[in-house]
mmCIF file of C-alpha atoms in Angstrom:
data_model
loop_
_atom_site.group_PDB
_atom_site.id
_atom_site.type_symbol
_atom_site.label_atom_id
_atom_site.label_comp_id
_atom_site.label_asym_id
_atom_site.label_seq_id
_atom_site.Cartn_x
_atom_site.Cartn_y
_atom_site.Cartn_z
ATOM 1 C CA MET A 116 -8.180 4.417 7.079
ATOM 2 C CA ALA A 117 -7.603 4.730 10.812
ATOM 3 C CA PRO A 118 -4.819 5.505 13.311
ATOM 4 C CA HIS A 119 -3.969 2.052 14.628
ATOM 5 C CA LEU A 120 -1.064 2.943 16.883
ATOM 6 C CA GLU A 121 0.805 5.936 18.226
ATOM 7 C CA ILE A 122 4.481 6.650 17.703
ATOM 8 C CA GLY A 123 6.989 7.083 20.522
ATOM 9 C CA LYS A 124 5.127 5.111 23.180
ATOM 10 C CA THR A 125 6.462 2.682 25.794
ATOM 11 C CA ALA A 126 7.247 -0.969 25.058
ATOM 12 C CA SER A 127 4.204 -2.097 27.067
ATOM 13 C CA TYR A 128 1.906 -0.086 24.783
ATOM 14 C CA TYR A 129 3.167 -1.926 21.702
ATOM 15 C CA GLU A 130 3.092 -5.291 23.456
ATOM 16 C CA GLU A 131 -0.577 -4.727 24.264
ATOM 17 C CA ILE A 132 -1.408 -3.924 20.632
ATOM 18 C CA LYS A 133 0.508 -6.973 19.431
ATOM 19 C CA ALA A 134 -1.343 -9.201 21.909
ATOM 20 C CA ARG A 135 -4.780 -7.778 21.029
ATOM 21 C CA VAL A 136 -4.195 -8.302 17.312
ATOM 22 C CA ALA A 137 -3.118 -11.918 17.905
ATOM 23 C CA SER A 138 -6.108 -12.565 20.183
ATOM 24 C CA HIS A 139 -8.462 -11.771 17.286
ATOM 25 C CA GLY A 140 -6.661 -14.126 14.906
ATOM 26 C CA LEU A 141 -5.301 -11.216 12.860
ATOM 27 C CA ALA A 142 -1.832 -10.403 11.529
ATOM 28 C CA ILE A 143 0.090 -7.140 11.392
ATOM 29 C CA GLU A 144 1.068 -6.845 7.738
ATOM 30 C CA SER A 145 2.772 -3.458 8.018
ATOM 31 C CA VAL A 146 2.814 -0.081 9.698
ATOM 32 C CA ALA A 147 1.486 2.703 7.487
ATOM 33 C CA GLY A 148 0.258 6.271 7.813
ATOM 34 C CA THR A 149 3.155 7.023 10.121
ATOM 35 C CA GLY A 150 1.660 9.933 12.040
ATOM 36 C CA GLY A 151 2.804 12.512 9.519
ATOM 37 C CA ILE A 152 6.473 11.624 10.141
ATOM 38 C CA GLY A 153 8.200 11.540 6.766
ATOM 39 C CA MET A 154 11.110 9.343 5.753
ATOM 40 C CA ASP A 155 13.294 12.441 5.675
ATOM 41 C CA SER A 156 12.660 13.179 9.358
ATOM 42 C CA PRO A 157 15.091 12.138 12.139
ATOM 43 C CA ALA A 158 11.935 11.160 14.038
ATOM 44 C CA PHE A 159 11.380 8.344 11.523
ATOM 45 C CA ASP A 160 13.580 6.193 13.748
ATOM 46 C CA ALA A 161 10.645 6.175 16.193
ATOM 47 C CA VAL A 162 8.426 4.802 13.405
ATOM 48 C CA ILE A 163 10.928 2.026 12.748
ATOM 49 C CA GLU A 164 11.054 1.245 16.455
ATOM 50 C CA ALA A 165 7.245 1.104 16.676
ATOM 51 C CA ALA A 166 7.086 -1.258 13.697
ATOM 52 C CA GLN A 167 9.709 -3.470 15.273
ATOM 53 C CA GLN A 168 7.913 -3.487 18.634
ATOM 54 C CA VAL A 169 4.591 -4.668 17.157
ATOM 55 C CA GLY A 170 6.311 -7.210 14.925
ATOM 56 C CA ALA A 171 5.494 -5.551 11.599
ATOM 57 C CA PRO A 172 7.683 -6.945 8.811
ATOM 58 C CA ALA A 173 7.331 -3.792 6.719
ATOM 59 C CA ILE A 174 6.607 -0.075 6.666
ATOM 60 C CA ALA A 175 4.330 1.153 3.879
ATOM 61 C CA GLU A 176 5.056 4.606 2.504
ATOM 62 C CA GLY A 177 4.130 6.817 -0.410
ATOM 63 C CA ALA A 178 7.050 7.609 -2.681
ATOM 64 C CA GLY A 179 6.327 11.331 -2.796
ATOM 65 C CA GLY A 180 8.007 13.591 -5.302
ATOM 66 C CA LYS A 181 6.606 14.861 -8.582
ATOM 67 C CA SER A 182 5.628 12.960 -11.700
ATOM 68 C CA ASP A 183 7.842 13.300 -14.781
ATOM 69 C CA ASP A 184 10.439 15.356 -12.924
ATOM 70 C CA GLU A 185 13.899 13.801 -13.229
ATOM 71 C CA GLU A 186 15.414 15.623 -10.273
ATOM 72 C CA SER A 187 12.453 14.719 -8.077
ATOM 73 C CA PHE A 188 12.749 11.048 -9.088
ATOM 74 C CA LYS A 189 16.442 10.987 -8.164
ATOM 75 C CA GLN A 190 15.705 12.594 -4.804
ATOM 76 C CA VAL A 191 13.054 9.951 -4.062
ATOM 77 C CA VAL A 192 15.453 7.125 -4.935
ATOM 78 C CA GLU A 193 18.161 8.614 -2.726
ATOM 79 C CA LEU A 194 15.772 9.103 0.203
ATOM 80 C CA VAL A 195 14.407 5.560 -0.116
ATOM 81 C CA ASN A 196 17.890 4.039 -0.189
ATOM 82 C CA VAL A 197 18.950 6.017 2.885
ATOM 83 C CA THR A 198 15.727 5.049 4.708
ATOM 84 C CA ALA A 199 15.983 1.396 3.694
ATOM 85 C CA ALA A 200 19.471 1.294 5.194
ATOM 86 C CA ARG A 201 17.843 2.368 8.481
ATOM 87 C CA THR A 202 14.893 -0.055 8.310
ATOM 88 C CA SER A 203 17.131 -2.977 7.335
ATOM 89 C CA GLN A 204 18.966 -2.667 10.653
ATOM 90 C CA ALA A 205 15.654 -3.567 12.312
ATOM 91 C CA GLY A 206 14.890 -6.322 9.794
ATOM 92 C CA ILE A 207 12.038 -4.286 8.319
ATOM 93 C CA LYS A 208 11.276 -3.853 4.636
ATOM 94 C CA LEU A 209 10.255 -0.542 3.084
ATOM 95 C CA SER A 210 7.295 -0.783 0.702
ATOM 96 C CA LEU A 211 6.494 2.078 -1.692
ATOM 97 C CA LYS A 212 3.180 2.567 -3.490
ATOM 98 C CA PRO A 213 3.192 3.854 -7.090
ATOM 99 C CA HIS A 214 0.808 6.740 -6.629
ATOM 100 C CA VAL A 215 -0.941 9.227 -8.912
ATOM 101 C CA ASN A 216 1.100 12.462 -9.235
ATOM 102 C CA ASN A 217 4.115 11.042 -7.345
ATOM 103 C CA ALA A 218 7.578 10.452 -8.797
ATOM 104 C CA VAL A 219 6.807 6.723 -8.960
ATOM 105 C CA TYR A 220 3.331 6.434 -10.457
ATOM 106 C CA SER A 221 3.336 3.985 -13.377
ATOM 107 C CA THR A 222 4.658 0.588 -14.407
ATOM 108 C CA GLU A 223 7.607 2.173 -16.210
ATOM 109 C CA THR A 224 8.609 4.416 -13.291
ATOM 110 C CA ALA A 225 8.149 1.545 -10.817
ATOM 111 C CA LEU A 226 10.428 -0.718 -12.864
ATOM 112 C CA ARG A 227 13.049 2.007 -13.092
ATOM 113 C CA PHE A 228 12.713 2.694 -9.374
ATOM 114 C CA MET A 229 13.318 -0.959 -8.497
ATOM 115 C CA ARG A 230 16.463 -1.011 -10.618
ATOM 116 C CA GLU A 231 17.911 1.810 -8.524
ATOM 117 C CA VAL A 232 17.087 0.673 -4.968
ATOM 118 C CA ASP A 233 18.136 -2.166 -2.671
ATOM 119 C CA ARG A 234 15.680 -4.862 -3.708
ATOM 120 C CA GLU A 235 16.357 -6.932 -0.612
ATOM 121 C CA TRP A 236 14.891 -4.197 1.606
ATOM 122 C CA VAL A 237 12.653 -2.233 -0.774
ATOM 123 C CA GLY A 238 9.561 -3.433 -2.614
ATOM 124 C CA ILE A 239 6.429 -2.242 -4.356
ATOM 125 C CA ASN A 240 3.071 -1.779 -2.639
ATOM 126 C CA PHE A 241 0.766 -2.427 -5.592
ATOM 127 C CA ASP A 242 -2.603 -0.653 -5.726
ATOM 128 C CA ALA A 243 -4.339 -1.189 -9.068
ATOM 129 C CA SER A 244 -6.580 1.848 -8.563
ATOM 130 C CA HIS A 245 -3.541 4.128 -8.902
ATOM 131 C CA ILE A 246 -2.190 2.309 -11.971
ATOM 132 C CA TRP A 247 -5.720 2.563 -13.411
ATOM 133 C CA ARG A 248 -5.591 6.346 -13.121
ATOM 134 C CA THR A 249 -2.244 6.947 -14.836
ATOM 135 C CA ALA A 250 -2.293 9.343 -17.767
ATOM 136 C CA ALA A 251 -1.327 6.463 -20.067
ATOM 137 C CA ALA A 252 -4.493 4.551 -19.049
ATOM 138 C CA GLU A 253 -2.512 1.452 -18.168
ATOM 139 C CA ASP A 254 -3.930 -2.030 -17.706
ATOM 140 C CA PRO A 255 -3.513 -2.896 -13.995
ATOM 141 C CA VAL A 256 -3.452 -6.637 -14.714
ATOM 142 C CA GLY A 257 -0.593 -6.276 -17.188
ATOM 143 C CA SER A 258 1.153 -3.926 -14.801
ATOM 144 C CA LEU A 259 0.993 -6.426 -11.939
ATOM 145 C CA GLN A 260 2.352 -9.151 -14.203
ATOM 146 C CA GLN A 261 5.361 -6.966 -15.065
ATOM 147 C CA LEU A 262 5.988 -5.934 -11.453
ATOM 148 C CA ARG A 263 5.239 -9.261 -9.772
ATOM 149 C CA ASP A 264 8.833 -10.079 -8.785
ATOM 150 C CA TYR A 265 9.163 -6.736 -6.990
ATOM 151 C CA ILE A 266 5.856 -6.808 -5.099
ATOM 152 C CA ALA A 267 6.102 -6.540 -1.315
ATOM 153 C CA MET A 268 2.446 -5.714 -0.610
ATOM 154 C CA LEU A 269 -0.869 -5.962 -2.399
ATOM 155 C CA ARG A 270 -3.801 -3.581 -2.010
ATOM 156 C CA ILE A 271 -7.202 -4.098 -3.563
ATOM 157 C CA ARG A 272 -10.233 -1.929 -4.256
ATOM 158 C CA ASP A 273 -12.359 -1.128 -7.261
ATOM 159 C CA ASN A 274 -12.558 2.215 -9.076
ATOM 160 C CA ARG A 275 -15.145 4.088 -11.064
ATOM 161 C CA GLU A 276 -14.904 4.046 -14.854
ATOM 162 C CA SER A 277 -13.330 7.501 -14.963
ATOM 163 C CA ARG A 278 -9.543 7.417 -14.805
ATOM 164 C CA GLU A 279 -9.422 10.917 -13.382
ATOM 165 C CA GLY A 280 -8.707 11.745 -9.732
ATOM 166 C CA PRO A 281 -9.580 11.869 -6.971
ATOM 167 C CA ILE A 282 -10.414 8.356 -5.830
ATOM 168 C CA GLY A 283 -14.020 7.733 -4.926
ATOM 169 C CA PRO A 284 -16.823 7.718 -4.125
ATOM 170 C CA VAL A 285 -16.894 4.882 -1.576
ATOM 171 C CA GLU A 286 -19.549 2.901 -3.443
ATOM 172 C CA THR A 287 -17.409 2.458 -6.568
ATOM 173 C CA GLN A 288 -14.403 1.386 -4.481
ATOM 174 C CA ILE A 289 -16.357 -1.614 -3.186
ATOM 175 C CA PRO A 290 -15.009 -4.652 -5.082
ATOM 176 C CA GLY A 291 -17.339 -5.588 -7.922
ATOM 177 C CA LYS A 292 -18.972 -2.173 -8.137
ATOM 178 C CA GLY A 293 -16.363 -0.410 -10.256
ATOM 179 C CA SER A 294 -14.622 -0.936 -13.570
ATOM 180 C CA ILE A 295 -11.378 -2.733 -12.692
ATOM 181 C CA ASP A 296 -11.194 -6.373 -13.800
ATOM 182 C CA LEU A 297 -10.741 -7.717 -10.273
ATOM 183 C CA PRO A 298 -11.148 -11.435 -11.115
ATOM 184 C CA ALA A 299 -8.260 -11.178 -13.597
ATOM 185 C CA LEU A 300 -6.238 -9.104 -11.141
ATOM 186 C CA VAL A 301 -6.789 -11.580 -8.300
ATOM 187 C CA ALA A 302 -5.832 -14.462 -10.585
ATOM 188 C CA VAL A 303 -2.376 -12.886 -10.857
ATOM 189 C CA MET A 304 -2.273 -12.093 -7.131
ATOM 190 C CA ASN A 305 -2.939 -15.752 -6.369
ATOM 191 C CA THR A 306 0.304 -16.680 -8.155
ATOM 192 C CA ILE A 307 2.493 -14.260 -6.141
ATOM 193 C CA ASP A 308 3.414 -16.722 -3.432
ATOM 194 C CA HIS A 309 5.953 -14.508 -1.671
ATOM 195 C CA VAL A 310 3.215 -12.055 -0.567
ATOM 196 C CA PRO A 311 1.040 -13.663 2.141
ATOM 197 C CA TYR A 312 -1.709 -11.027 2.437
ATOM 198 C CA VAL A 313 -3.904 -8.812 0.270
ATOM 199 C CA THR A 314 -5.289 -5.749 2.044
ATOM 200 C CA LEU A 315 -8.659 -4.196 1.229
ATOM 201 C CA GLU A 316 -8.168 -0.436 1.162
ATOM 202 C CA ILE A 317 -11.114 1.939 0.832
ATOM 203 C CA VAL A 318 -11.022 5.674 1.550
ATOM 204 C CA GLY A 319 -13.911 7.978 2.385
ATOM 205 C CA THR A 320 -15.368 6.561 5.599
ATOM 206 C CA HIS A 321 -12.643 7.852 7.916
ATOM 207 C CA GLY A 322 -13.046 10.159 10.895
ATOM 208 C CA GLY A 323 -14.610 13.482 10.010
ATOM 209 C CA THR A 324 -16.928 12.040 7.356
ATOM 210 C CA ASP A 325 -19.653 11.256 9.923
ATOM 211 C CA THR A 326 -19.988 7.771 8.446
ATOM 212 C CA PRO A 327 -21.912 5.526 10.879
ATOM 213 C CA LEU A 328 -20.134 2.376 12.021
ATOM 214 C CA ALA A 329 -22.966 0.293 10.564
ATOM 215 C CA GLU A 330 -22.242 1.746 7.121
ATOM 216 C CA VAL A 331 -18.532 0.961 7.457
ATOM 217 C CA GLN A 332 -19.467 -2.593 8.439
ATOM 218 C CA ARG A 333 -21.737 -2.891 5.386
ATOM 219 C CA VAL A 334 -18.898 -1.848 3.081
ATOM 220 C CA VAL A 335 -16.540 -4.350 4.696
ATOM 221 C CA GLU A 336 -19.030 -7.230 4.537
ATOM 222 C CA GLU A 337 -20.054 -6.505 0.948
ATOM 223 C CA SER A 338 -16.391 -6.313 -0.065
ATOM 224 C CA MET A 339 -15.519 -9.598 1.626
ATOM 225 C CA THR A 340 -18.542 -11.383 0.139
ATOM 226 C CA TYR A 341 -17.273 -10.478 -3.317
ATOM 227 C CA LEU A 342 -13.567 -11.144 -2.694
ATOM 228 C CA GLU A 343 -13.528 -14.369 -0.680
ATOM 229 C CA PRO A 344 -14.511 -16.679 -3.589
ATOM 230 C CA LEU A 345 -11.724 -15.181 -5.720
ATOM 231 C CA PHE A 346 -8.966 -15.985 -3.221
ATOM 232 C CA VAL A 347 -8.851 -19.769 -3.297
#
């Protein structure tokens, strides 16, 4: 996880980022980790503007709220609908990740959530490692099959056998080194034609961990060696 762009900069700053990304043959799938600016902040308009400037089709956010708390769930739905009305004006979709301990955290809560939001401008950011760690010990493959029509983004990483938090360590997040059935999961991903990219997401090598760049590169290369044959 890294800060890829700053919020509230000039148009030339965003044009430079957009050009550099394109020059490396890469695509901007979304803007995420929005500098600590929440959806409930008036400053979120600057996040929307930044996403629009770099050509990001979506903004990825955590749902927030509290698990199994009806009032919290309703507040999340209301906030998402208000925010999606703002992002839609810029032609940008809002993508929410079902996340351990959040109001939206399971297949059931994600399905309910999608029934109560604007599905044209709101979608699910699916990360199997969070579904894996639900209290109900859900099957991520079955979950993805149920949520497939609502998926806006796909994240992939492995997870240790324990279903308890927190995520980690890094080694068991490397695809093929954990306990999630990634070949079966990717088989479903390969049928979701409306989502063009799958993003490898691994936490624990970010700034402050003193992880050497060579170690980060090893994790990336090992992950890609495992994943590339699955995505055909």
